[in-house]
Coordinates of C-alpha atoms in Angstrom, one line a residue:
Chain L
M1 CA 100.1 125.5 73.6
I2 CA 102.8 123.2 73.7
R3 CA 102.5 120.9 71.4
M4 CA 102.0 117.4 73.1
P5 CA 100.9 113.6 71.8
K6 CA 97.6 113.2 72.4
A7 CA 97.4 110.6 75.7
E8 CA 99.1 113.4 77.7
T9 CA 97.1 116.1 76.0
A10 CA 93.9 114.1 77.1
R11 CA 95.6 113.5 80.8
M12 CA 96.0 116.9 81.1
L13 CA 92.6 117.7 80.0
D14 CA 91.3 115.5 82.1
I15 CA 93.8 116.9 85.4
H16 CA 92.4 120.2 84.4
G17 CA 88.7 119.2 83.8
W18 CA 88.6 116.8 87.0
S19 CA 90.3 119.1 89.8
A20 CA 88.1 122.3 89.3
V21 CA 85.0 119.5 89.4
L22 CA 85.8 117.7 92.6
F23 CA 87.5 121.2 94.5
G24 CA 86.4 124.0 92.6
L25 CA 83.8 124.9 95.0
A26 CA 86.1 125.1 97.7
L27 CA 88.7 126.9 95.4
Y28 CA 86.1 129.6 94.4
V29 CA 85.5 130.0 98.2
V30 CA 89.4 130.8 99.0
V31 CA 89.9 132.7 95.8
L32 CA 87.0 135.1 96.3
T33 CA 87.3 135.8 99.8
G34 CA 91.0 136.0 98.7
A35 CA 89.9 138.9 96.7
V36 CA 87.9 140.5 98.9
V37 CA 90.4 140.2 101.8
V38 CA 92.8 142.4 99.3
F39 CA 91.0 145.5 100.8
A40 CA 90.4 144.2 104.5
H41 CA 91.8 147.0 106.0
E42 CA 89.2 149.3 104.2
I43 CA 86.4 147.2 105.0
G44 CA 88.0 147.1 108.4
A45 CA 87.6 151.0 108.6
W46 CA 84.1 150.9 106.9
S47 CA 82.6 148.5 109.1
V48 CA 83.0 150.7 112.1
S49 CA 82.0 153.7 110.3
G50 CA 85.5 155.2 110.3
H51 CA 88.5 154.2 112.0
K52 CA 89.1 156.3 115.3
M53 CA 91.9 158.8 115.4
D54 CA 94.9 158.1 113.3
G55 CA 98.3 158.1 114.0
A56 CA 97.7 156.9 117.4
L57 CA 101.5 155.5 118.4
A58 CA 102.6 159.3 117.5
G59 CA 101.1 160.3 120.5
K60 CA 101.9 160.4 124.2
I61 CA 102.1 157.2 125.5
D62 CA 104.7 156.4 127.3
Q63 CA 102.8 157.1 130.7
S64 CA 100.1 155.0 129.6
M65 CA 102.8 151.8 128.9
A66 CA 103.7 152.3 131.9
T67 CA 100.7 152.4 133.9
L68 CA 99.9 149.3 131.9
T69 CA 102.8 147.7 132.9
E70 CA 102.8 147.5 136.4
Q71 CA 99.0 146.1 135.6
V72 CA 100.6 143.3 134.2
P73 CA 102.3 140.2 136.1
E74 CA 105.8 140.3 135.7
E75 CA 106.3 137.4 133.5
Y76 CA 104.6 138.9 130.9
R77 CA 106.4 142.0 130.9
H78 CA 109.0 139.9 128.5
D79 CA 108.0 141.2 125.2
V80 CA 105.2 144.0 123.5
S81 CA 103.5 144.2 120.7
L82 CA 101.8 147.6 119.8
Y83 CA 99.9 148.6 116.8
Q84 CA 96.7 150.3 116.1
N85 CA 93.8 148.1 114.1
S86 CA 91.6 149.5 111.1
A87 CA 89.0 150.6 113.9
G88 CA 91.8 152.9 114.9
Y89 CA 92.0 151.3 118.5
L90 CA 95.6 150.3 120.2
I91 CA 96.6 147.1 120.6
A92 CA 99.0 146.6 123.3
F93 CA 100.4 142.7 124.1
F94 CA 102.5 142.3 126.8
H95 CA 103.6 138.9 126.6
T96 CA 106.1 135.6 126.9
H97 CA 106.7 132.4 124.9
E98 CA 105.4 129.2 126.6
K99 CA 104.4 125.8 125.9
N100 CA 100.6 125.3 125.0
D101 CA 99.0 122.0 125.6
S102 CA 100.1 120.8 122.4
G103 CA 103.7 121.3 123.4
M104 CA 104.2 124.1 121.0
L105 CA 106.1 127.4 122.1
A106 CA 103.2 130.0 121.9
D107 CA 102.4 133.7 123.0
I108 CA 101.2 134.1 126.5
G109 CA 100.4 137.2 128.1
T110 CA 98.0 140.2 128.6
R111 CA 96.7 142.1 125.7
F112 CA 95.0 145.5 126.3
V113 CA 92.5 147.5 123.8
L114 CA 92.9 150.3 124.3
D115 CA 91.0 154.0 123.3
P116 CA 93.6 155.9 121.0
E117 CA 92.4 159.2 122.0
D118 CA 93.0 159.1 125.6
F119 CA 94.7 155.2 126.3
S120 CA 91.8 154.5 128.2
I121 CA 91.6 150.8 128.4
V122 CA 88.8 149.5 126.3
S123 CA 89.5 145.9 127.8
R124 CA 91.7 143.5 128.9
H125 CA 92.3 139.7 128.6
D126 CA 94.8 137.6 130.0
G127 CA 96.5 133.9 128.1
F128 CA 97.8 132.7 125.4
A129 CA 97.1 134.7 121.9
D130 CA 95.5 131.6 120.4
D131 CA 92.4 131.6 123.1
M132 CA 91.8 135.6 124.0
P133 CA 88.3 136.6 122.4
D134 CA 88.5 138.2 118.9
I135 CA 89.0 142.3 119.2
T136 CA 85.3 142.9 118.4
S137 CA 86.0 146.2 116.4
S138 CA 88.2 144.5 114.1
F139 CA 85.8 141.0 114.5
L140 CA 84.2 141.5 110.5
E141 CA 87.8 141.9 108.9
D142 CA 89.1 139.2 110.9
F143 CA 86.2 137.0 110.0
F144 CA 86.9 137.3 106.3
V145 CA 90.5 137.1 106.5
D146 CA 90.3 134.0 108.6
L147 CA 87.7 132.5 106.1
H148 CA 90.1 133.1 103.6
V149 CA 92.8 131.7 105.4
R150 CA 92.0 128.4 106.6
L151 CA 88.4 128.3 106.2
H152 CA 87.3 129.1 109.9
A153 CA 89.2 125.0 110.4
P154 CA 91.7 124.8 112.9
N155 CA 94.9 125.2 113.1
P156 CA 97.1 123.3 111.6
I157 CA 94.2 121.5 108.8
G158 CA 92.9 124.9 107.9
L159 CA 96.4 125.7 106.4
Y160 CA 96.6 122.1 105.3
L161 CA 93.0 122.5 103.6
T162 CA 94.0 126.1 101.7
G163 CA 97.7 124.9 101.2
L164 CA 96.6 121.9 98.9
L165 CA 93.7 124.2 97.3
G166 CA 96.6 126.5 96.4
L167 CA 98.4 123.5 95.0
L168 CA 95.2 122.4 92.9
L169 CA 94.9 125.9 91.4
L170 CA 98.4 126.1 90.6
V171 CA 97.5 122.8 88.8
S172 CA 94.3 124.4 87.4
A173 CA 96.3 127.3 86.2
I174 CA 99.6 125.4 84.4
S175 CA 97.4 122.6 83.1
G176 CA 95.6 125.5 81.7
F177 CA 98.7 127.5 80.3
I178 CA 100.1 124.6 78.5
M179 CA 97.1 123.1 77.0
H180 CA 96.0 127.1 75.8
R181 CA 96.1 127.2 72.1
N182 CA 95.8 131.0 71.3
L183 CA 97.3 132.9 74.5
I184 CA 98.0 136.1 72.9
R185 CA 94.9 135.8 70.5
D186 CA 92.4 135.3 72.9
L187 CA 93.4 138.3 75.5
F188 CA 91.5 140.3 72.7
L189 CA 88.6 137.5 72.2
S190 CA 85.6 139.0 71.4
P191 CA 82.5 136.5 73.2
R192 CA 80.5 135.3 69.8
G193 CA 76.5 136.2 70.0
A194 CA 75.7 133.0 68.1
N195 CA 74.3 131.4 71.3
R196 CA 74.3 132.0 74.2
L197 CA 76.5 128.7 75.6
I198 CA 79.3 129.5 72.8
K199 CA 79.1 133.4 74.4
K200 CA 79.2 132.2 77.6
R201 CA 82.5 129.9 77.1
D202 CA 84.3 133.3 75.0
K203 CA 84.0 134.7 78.0
H204 CA 85.3 131.2 80.1
T205 CA 88.5 131.6 77.6
L206 CA 88.5 135.3 77.6
A207 CA 88.4 135.7 81.8
G208 CA 90.9 132.4 82.2
T209 CA 93.2 134.0 79.8
W210 CA 93.4 137.2 81.6
S211 CA 93.9 136.0 84.9
I212 CA 96.1 133.3 84.4
L213 CA 99.5 134.3 85.4
F214 CA 97.4 136.2 88.5
S215 CA 96.2 132.4 88.9
I216 CA 99.9 130.9 89.1
I217 CA 101.0 134.3 91.0
V218 CA 98.7 133.7 93.8
A219 CA 98.3 129.8 94.1
F220 CA 102.3 129.5 94.3
T221 CA 102.5 132.6 96.7
G222 CA 99.2 130.9 98.9
A223 CA 100.2 127.6 99.5
F224 CA 103.7 129.0 100.5
F225 CA 101.9 131.1 103.4
S226 CA 99.9 127.8 104.5
F227 CA 102.7 125.6 104.3
A228 CA 105.7 127.6 105.4
T229 CA 105.1 127.1 109.2
T230 CA 102.8 123.9 109.3
L231 CA 105.0 121.9 107.0
G232 CA 108.2 123.5 105.9
L233 CA 109.8 125.0 108.6
P234 CA 109.3 121.7 110.6
V235 CA 110.3 119.6 108.0
I236 CA 113.7 122.0 107.8
A237 CA 113.4 122.0 112.0
I238 CA 114.3 118.4 111.2
T239 CA 116.6 118.0 109.0
A240 CA 119.3 121.1 110.0
F241 CA 118.4 121.7 113.8
E242 CA 117.5 118.4 115.2
G243 CA 113.8 118.7 115.2
D244 CA 114.5 122.3 117.5
Q245 CA 111.7 124.9 115.9
Q246 CA 112.5 127.1 117.9
A247 CA 116.0 127.5 117.1
A248 CA 114.9 127.2 113.0
I249 CA 112.5 130.2 114.0
E250 CA 115.6 132.1 115.3
A251 CA 117.5 131.3 112.6
V252 CA 115.1 132.4 110.6
L253 CA 114.3 135.4 112.5
G254 CA 118.2 136.2 113.2
I255 CA 118.0 136.5 116.9
Q256 CA 121.9 137.2 117.9
D257 CA 122.9 139.1 120.6
A258 CA 123.5 136.9 124.0
E259 CA 121.1 138.1 126.9
D260 CA 121.5 140.2 129.7
P261 CA 119.0 140.9 132.6
T262 CA 120.5 143.5 133.9
P263 CA 117.7 146.6 135.0
S264 CA 117.8 149.5 132.8
P265 CA 115.2 152.1 132.3
F266 CA 113.3 151.8 128.9
V267 CA 113.9 154.6 126.7
G268 CA 110.1 155.3 125.7
V269 CA 107.9 154.1 122.7
E270 CA 107.6 158.0 122.2
A271 CA 111.5 158.5 121.8
I272 CA 111.8 156.0 119.5
V273 CA 108.6 156.9 117.3
S274 CA 110.1 160.6 117.1
R275 CA 113.5 159.2 116.0
V276 CA 111.9 157.0 113.2
Q277 CA 110.0 159.0 111.5
Q278 CA 113.4 161.2 110.9
T279 CA 114.5 160.8 106.7
D280 CA 117.9 159.3 107.8
A281 CA 115.9 156.6 109.4
A282 CA 112.4 155.6 108.1
G283 CA 110.3 158.9 107.5
S284 CA 107.1 157.4 108.2
L285 CA 104.9 156.3 111.4
P286 CA 105.2 152.7 112.6
T287 CA 102.1 150.4 111.7
F288 CA 103.8 148.2 114.4
I289 CA 106.3 148.2 117.0
S290 CA 107.9 145.6 118.3
I291 CA 109.6 145.3 121.7
E292 CA 112.2 143.0 123.5
H293 CA 113.3 142.6 127.1
P294 CA 112.0 146.4 128.1
G295 CA 113.2 147.8 130.9
R296 CA 116.8 145.5 130.6
V297 CA 120.0 146.6 128.9
D298 CA 119.2 144.0 126.4
A299 CA 115.8 145.9 125.0
R300 CA 115.9 146.4 121.3
V301 CA 112.8 147.9 119.5
T302 CA 111.8 147.5 116.0
T303 CA 109.7 149.3 114.2
F304 CA 107.8 148.0 110.8
H305 CA 106.3 150.5 107.8
E306 CA 104.6 150.1 105.1
P307 CA 106.4 150.8 101.9
A308 CA 107.2 154.5 100.9
N309 CA 106.6 156.0 97.7
G310 CA 108.3 154.4 95.4
Q311 CA 109.5 151.6 97.3
L312 CA 108.4 147.4 96.5
F313 CA 109.4 146.8 100.3
G314 CA 107.9 148.1 103.7
G315 CA 111.2 148.4 105.7
S316 CA 111.6 147.6 109.7
H317 CA 114.2 149.7 111.8
L318 CA 115.9 148.5 115.1
F319 CA 116.5 150.7 117.8
N320 CA 118.2 149.8 121.0
G321 CA 115.4 149.6 123.9
A322 CA 117.6 150.9 126.9
T323 CA 119.4 154.1 124.9
G324 CA 117.2 155.3 122.2
E325 CA 120.0 154.4 119.8
Y326 CA 119.3 154.1 116.3
L327 CA 120.7 150.6 115.0
G328 CA 119.9 150.6 111.7
K329 CA 117.1 149.1 109.1
K330 CA 116.8 145.3 109.7
P331 CA 115.9 143.2 106.9
A332 CA 112.9 141.1 106.6
L333 CA 114.6 138.1 108.2
G334 CA 118.6 137.1 109.7
Q335 CA 120.7 140.2 110.1
Q336 CA 121.8 141.6 107.0
P337 CA 120.6 142.1 103.6
S338 CA 119.7 138.8 101.9
F339 CA 118.5 137.1 98.7
G340 CA 116.1 135.3 101.0
S341 CA 114.8 138.0 103.1
D342 CA 114.4 139.7 99.7
L343 CA 112.9 136.6 98.3
I344 CA 110.3 136.5 100.8
S345 CA 109.3 139.8 101.0
L346 CA 108.7 139.5 97.4
V347 CA 106.2 136.9 97.8
G348 CA 103.9 138.9 100.6
V349 CA 104.2 141.8 98.4
F350 CA 102.8 139.7 95.0
H351 CA 100.0 137.8 96.9
F352 CA 99.0 140.9 98.8
G353 CA 99.1 142.8 95.5
L354 CA 100.8 146.0 97.2
F355 CA 103.3 146.5 94.5
A356 CA 101.5 149.8 93.0
G357 CA 99.4 151.1 96.4
M358 CA 95.5 151.7 95.9
L359 CA 96.1 150.7 91.8
S360 CA 97.8 146.6 92.8
K361 CA 94.8 146.2 94.9
I362 CA 92.1 146.9 92.8
I363 CA 93.7 145.4 89.6
W364 CA 94.4 141.8 92.4
L365 CA 90.6 142.5 93.3
S366 CA 89.7 142.4 89.6
L367 CA 91.5 139.6 88.8
G368 CA 90.5 137.3 91.7
L369 CA 87.0 137.7 90.8
A370 CA 88.0 137.3 87.1
T371 CA 89.6 134.1 88.4
C372 CA 86.2 133.1 90.4
Y373 CA 84.0 134.0 87.2
V374 CA 86.9 131.5 85.3
T375 CA 85.9 128.8 87.9
Y376 CA 82.2 129.4 88.2
T377 CA 82.1 129.6 84.6
G378 CA 83.9 126.4 84.2
L379 CA 81.6 124.4 86.2
K380 CA 78.8 125.6 84.7
L381 CA 79.9 124.6 81.5
W382 CA 81.4 121.6 82.2
V383 CA 77.5 120.5 84.4
A384 CA 76.1 121.7 80.9
R385 CA 77.3 118.8 78.8
R386 CA 75.9 116.3 81.2
E387 CA 72.9 117.7 81.9
Q388 CA 71.2 114.4 81.7
Q389 CA 72.5 113.3 84.7
A390 CA 71.0 113.8 87.8
R391 CA 74.2 114.1 90.2
W392 CA 75.5 116.4 87.5
R393 CA 72.2 118.6 87.8
L394 CA 73.3 118.3 91.5
M395 CA 76.5 119.9 91.1
G396 CA 74.8 122.6 89.0
R397 CA 73.2 123.3 92.0
L398 CA 75.9 123.5 93.9
T399 CA 77.9 125.8 92.0
D400 CA 74.8 128.5 91.7
I401 CA 74.4 128.3 95.6
T402 CA 77.9 128.6 96.3
A403 CA 78.8 131.3 93.9
Y404 CA 76.2 133.2 94.8
G405 CA 75.5 132.1 98.6
T406 CA 79.2 132.7 99.6
V407 CA 78.6 136.4 99.1
I408 CA 75.3 136.2 99.8
A409 CA 76.0 134.7 103.1
M410 CA 79.6 137.4 103.8
N411 CA 77.2 140.3 103.0
G412 CA 74.8 138.5 105.8
A413 CA 77.8 138.1 108.1
A414 CA 78.4 141.9 107.7
I415 CA 75.0 143.1 108.3
G416 CA 75.1 140.9 111.9
F417 CA 78.1 143.2 112.1
L418 CA 76.5 146.3 111.3
A419 CA 73.1 145.4 113.6
T420 CA 75.1 145.2 116.8
Y421 CA 78.5 146.9 116.9
H422 CA 77.4 150.1 117.9
R423 CA 74.4 148.8 120.0
Q424 CA 74.9 146.0 121.5
P425 CA 78.7 145.6 121.3
D426 CA 78.9 142.4 123.6
V427 CA 77.4 140.3 121.0
V428 CA 78.8 141.4 118.2
I429 CA 81.0 138.2 117.4
D430 CA 77.6 136.0 117.6
W431 CA 75.6 138.1 115.1
T432 CA 78.4 138.0 112.6
I433 CA 78.5 134.2 112.8
N434 CA 75.0 134.1 112.7
G435 CA 74.3 136.7 109.9
F436 CA 76.6 134.1 108.1
F437 CA 75.0 130.6 108.7
A438 CA 71.5 132.7 108.6
A439 CA 72.3 134.3 105.5
A440 CA 74.1 130.8 103.7
L441 CA 71.0 128.9 104.7
V442 CA 68.5 131.3 102.7
S443 CA 71.0 130.5 99.3
I444 CA 71.1 127.0 100.0
L445 CA 67.2 126.7 100.7
V446 CA 66.1 129.0 97.5
G447 CA 69.3 126.9 95.8
F448 CA 67.4 123.6 96.6
I449 CA 63.4 124.5 96.6
R450 CA 63.5 126.2 93.7
P451 CA 64.0 124.3 90.3
A452 CA 67.4 124.1 88.7
G453 CA 68.0 126.4 86.0
A454 CA 68.8 129.8 85.1
A455 CA 65.9 131.4 86.7
T456 CA 67.1 130.0 90.0
S457 CA 70.4 131.6 89.4
Q458 CA 68.7 134.6 88.6
I459 CA 67.0 134.7 91.8
L460 CA 70.4 134.0 93.5
Q461 CA 72.4 136.4 91.7
A462 CA 69.6 139.6 92.8
L463 CA 69.7 138.3 96.1
M464 CA 73.5 138.8 96.0
G465 CA 72.5 142.0 94.9
L466 CA 70.1 142.8 97.3
S467 CA 72.2 141.8 100.0
L468 CA 75.0 144.6 98.5
L469 CA 72.7 147.3 98.4
V470 CA 71.3 146.5 102.0
L471 CA 74.9 147.1 103.5
P472 CA 75.6 150.6 103.0
I473 CA 71.7 151.2 104.2
A474 CA 72.5 149.1 107.5
R475 CA 75.6 150.9 107.6
L476 CA 74.3 154.5 107.7
I477 CA 70.9 153.8 109.9
T478 CA 73.0 152.2 112.6
A479 CA 75.9 154.5 112.7
D480 CA 76.5 158.3 113.2
G481 CA 77.4 160.5 111.2
D482 CA 77.0 161.5 107.3
W483 CA 79.4 161.3 104.2
S484 CA 80.6 165.3 104.9
V485 CA 81.6 164.0 108.3
Y486 CA 83.5 161.0 106.9
R487 CA 84.9 163.7 104.7
L488 CA 86.2 165.8 107.4
E489 CA 87.1 163.1 109.1
D490 CA 89.7 161.8 107.0
N491 CA 87.4 158.8 106.2
A492 CA 86.7 159.0 102.5
V493 CA 87.4 155.3 102.3
V494 CA 83.7 154.6 104.0
I495 CA 82.6 157.1 101.1
G496 CA 84.0 154.7 98.6
M497 CA 83.1 151.4 100.4
D498 CA 79.5 152.8 100.5
I499 CA 79.5 153.8 96.8
S500 CA 80.7 150.8 95.6
L501 CA 78.5 148.8 97.7
L502 CA 75.6 150.6 95.9
V503 CA 76.6 150.2 92.6
L504 CA 77.2 146.6 93.0
G505 CA 74.5 145.4 94.3
A506 CA 72.1 147.5 91.9
L507 CA 74.2 146.1 89.0
F508 CA 73.6 142.6 90.1
V509 CA 70.1 143.3 90.7
W510 CA 69.7 144.5 87.0
L511 CA 71.7 142.1 85.6
A512 CA 69.6 139.3 87.3
L513 CA 66.5 141.1 86.3
K514 CA 67.3 141.2 82.1
A515 CA 68.4 137.9 82.4
T516 CA 65.1 136.5 83.6
S517 CA 63.4 139.2 80.6
L518 CA 65.7 136.2 78.2
K519 CA 64.0 133.6 76.5
P520 CA 65.0 130.7 79.7
I521 CA 67.9 128.1 77.9
T522 CA 66.8 124.2 78.3
S523 CA 68.3 121.8 79.4
M524 CA 68.9 120.1 75.4
Q525 CA 69.0 123.2 73.7
A526 CA 72.3 123.8 76.1
A527 CA 73.8 120.2 75.7
T528 CA 73.2 120.7 71.6
E529 CA 74.5 124.4 71.6
T530 CA 77.8 122.8 73.3
T531 CA 78.4 120.1 71.0
K532 CA 78.2 123.1 68.3
G533 CA 80.4 125.4 70.1
A534 CA 83.0 122.3 70.7
T535 CA 83.3 121.8 67.1
T536 CA 83.5 125.8 65.6
H537 CA 85.3 127.0 68.7
G538 CA 88.3 124.1 69.4
Chain I
M1 CA 102.7 99.3 88.1
R2 CA 100.1 99.7 84.5
D3 CA 98.3 102.6 83.1
T4 CA 94.8 101.8 82.8
P5 CA 93.5 104.5 80.6
N6 CA 91.0 102.7 79.1
S7 CA 89.5 100.4 82.4
T8 CA 85.8 100.9 82.6
R9 CA 86.4 100.0 86.3
R10 CA 84.7 102.7 88.9
F11 CA 87.9 104.7 90.9
R12 CA 90.5 103.3 88.0
Y13 CA 93.1 105.9 89.0
L14 CA 93.0 104.0 91.7
W15 CA 95.3 101.5 90.1
S16 CA 97.2 103.7 88.2
G17 CA 100.6 104.1 88.9
R18 CA 100.8 107.0 87.1
F19 CA 98.2 108.7 89.7
W20 CA 100.2 107.3 92.5
L21 CA 103.2 108.5 91.1
A22 CA 101.5 112.3 90.6
S23 CA 99.7 112.3 94.0
L24 CA 101.5 110.6 96.8
M25 CA 104.9 110.2 95.6
A26 CA 105.3 113.8 93.8
L27 CA 103.9 115.1 97.7
I28 CA 106.6 112.8 99.4
L29 CA 109.7 113.7 96.6
S30 CA 108.9 117.4 97.0
I31 CA 109.1 117.6 100.9
V32 CA 112.4 115.4 100.6
I33 CA 114.0 118.0 98.0
M34 CA 112.9 120.6 100.2
A35 CA 114.5 119.5 103.3
S36 CA 117.4 118.6 101.6
M37 CA 118.1 121.7 99.9
S38 CA 118.4 123.4 103.3
L39 CA 121.6 120.7 103.8
W40 CA 123.5 121.8 100.1
L41 CA 121.9 124.9 99.3
P42 CA 124.4 127.7 100.4
E43 CA 123.7 129.7 103.2
G44 CA 123.9 133.6 102.1
P45 CA 125.4 136.5 103.9
A46 CA 122.7 136.2 106.4
A47 CA 122.8 132.1 106.8
V48 CA 119.0 132.1 105.6
D49 CA 118.9 131.5 102.0
N50 CA 119.2 128.1 102.7
L51 CA 116.2 127.9 105.3
I52 CA 114.5 130.3 103.1
I53 CA 114.3 129.4 99.6
P54 CA 113.2 125.6 99.7
L55 CA 110.3 126.9 101.7
V56 CA 109.4 129.7 99.2
I57 CA 109.9 127.6 96.1
F58 CA 108.5 123.9 97.4
P59 CA 104.9 124.9 95.7
L60 CA 107.2 124.9 92.6
I61 CA 108.9 121.7 93.5
W62 CA 105.9 119.8 94.1
A63 CA 104.1 121.4 90.7
L64 CA 107.7 120.2 88.3
C65 CA 107.1 116.8 90.4
F66 CA 103.8 116.4 89.7
F67 CA 104.0 117.7 85.8
Y68 CA 106.6 115.5 85.3
A69 CA 104.7 112.3 86.7
V70 CA 101.8 113.6 84.6
M71 CA 103.8 114.2 81.6
D72 CA 106.4 111.5 81.0
P73 CA 105.7 109.6 78.2
S74 CA 106.9 106.8 80.0
L75 CA 105.7 105.8 83.7
K76 CA 108.7 103.3 84.0
R77 CA 111.4 105.8 83.3
A78 CA 109.3 108.6 85.6
T79 CA 109.5 106.4 88.2
L80 CA 112.8 105.6 88.0
V81 CA 113.6 108.9 88.0
M82 CA 111.6 110.1 90.6
T83 CA 112.3 107.0 93.1
A84 CA 116.5 107.9 92.2
L85 CA 115.6 111.5 93.3
L86 CA 114.2 110.2 96.8
I87 CA 116.9 107.9 97.4
I88 CA 119.5 110.6 96.8
N89 CA 118.0 113.2 98.8
G90 CA 116.2 111.1 101.3
S91 CA 120.0 109.4 101.8
L92 CA 121.1 113.1 102.5
V93 CA 118.4 114.0 104.7
A94 CA 118.6 110.7 107.0
A95 CA 122.5 111.6 107.4
S96 CA 121.5 114.6 108.9
I97 CA 119.5 113.7 110.8
M98 CA 121.4 111.0 112.2
G99 CA 123.8 113.7 112.4
M100 CA 126.3 112.3 110.2
L101 CA 127.2 115.9 108.4
S102 CA 128.0 117.8 111.4

């Protein structure tokens, strides 16, 4: 603990408590969804019962790309993005850059979704990228990511909101760190069983201590991601580039070569992919390919790769698109390696928990859930101390509804997706969204119709457990194939997700049932116990 | 500007100088510091360090401004320091926007 005068300590305590009370529920939603989308790709693959053929970018793609190019308006052939989504479909986006209705430069072009096995066209859409309908095969994953990134609010409002919540988490975590009395001792705190409320507060302290560093890291990096393009880049463009955001972006990305529109045949994706897989280049299959000016002498191809074994950062590699010549490894930003480029890569690695493969992702999920638990128990303890006032009892209800209801609503979205993806693909998006809102409504109704108290929390907890149990069952009923097929097709992630959901669901139902068998705690008991706890713990 | 920690008024924080210092002033100051950093930080070999570093550390700059405003026992000193920083960095940014640095 940093020793501070009494007035400053009281001020810090006020900030820590009130920031959580005012914005804690929104923060809970962002942190929970953030913890879940650490496994976004796995969720994407699970939601469609396993990705289709892997490694489509290494296939015989050139003929199909040439055919597609002929179907695309001339002005959209300026650049091409190529990648495989987590469901396995190949996305080819032929595009250029034009000002949209807001006067901002945006990608406009033709987007094809292709079957990875024969490169046949699954769907085609034209227009601004932001206006195109979502790709159904990755919609569930995208829905959860969007909930985390911008709470489904329109840009840039959504990013400002999550950015502010990131700053708020930073304030809560740093103020908690400053006020923490026994940081090391509390890492090994054993929750005392004297009474339920003190036990709960000890658990709150324990989870908070373990997740405090994580909270500071994700709050800091998350606020950066939200504000970098919506606030930081425009401000720096005004300051250093006379307001020219495009010039600022080009300076950051390192666009250097003068354009040369002289026609020249494109060397093809196959040659580039084959070359980049050699050990003196990336030595791996790219996850994303960006082609600039195909069919011109100044064509450039950049391939993006996941981190190799033992490496912290993924890499990108540059090729001459006219000759196929390997031009070397490309830093994330700029034309040469730099501290700034490494710094931004590091921010990504730490925000997404990518520093130690699957292990770090599991750790990030666990710490994210621990942060949610800290938020939930913190709010419940705050409410328990003020339960005599009606507005705080309402806050208690809202806390339960948000804590369990967010999970129930996400599960509702997943059930809506699973129910329609294989059988009625035209309505997948509607059913996913409707599933989310229907499940949220059920949580709200249960939370408000029932009398406030522990029993309502337990019902919501049981509902959450049941909704988790329904997910793998719904997936097995609606999809073809069984676990043995997924194992053979290198889709073990589906089996892993099914088992995890079953275990988690059963655990929450069991916890809810176990809790109902205990004597419910009364309001007055809670207030008395909290007061006692404050004197013995603090 | 007065601190009114014992006031019983509703929304009393709106009348507290420290509230405005830690909220609006901290936000404006952190944005202005971020902008001015892009002018005086070294560019580095790839000529991006002066643009990227301020973007990345913006949340940290804001947190420093916020906690300084909250923790300095003297509200008067905190106001003076933050105003001085705002004027120095703001002047640099204004000079750049008006083309006086090119």
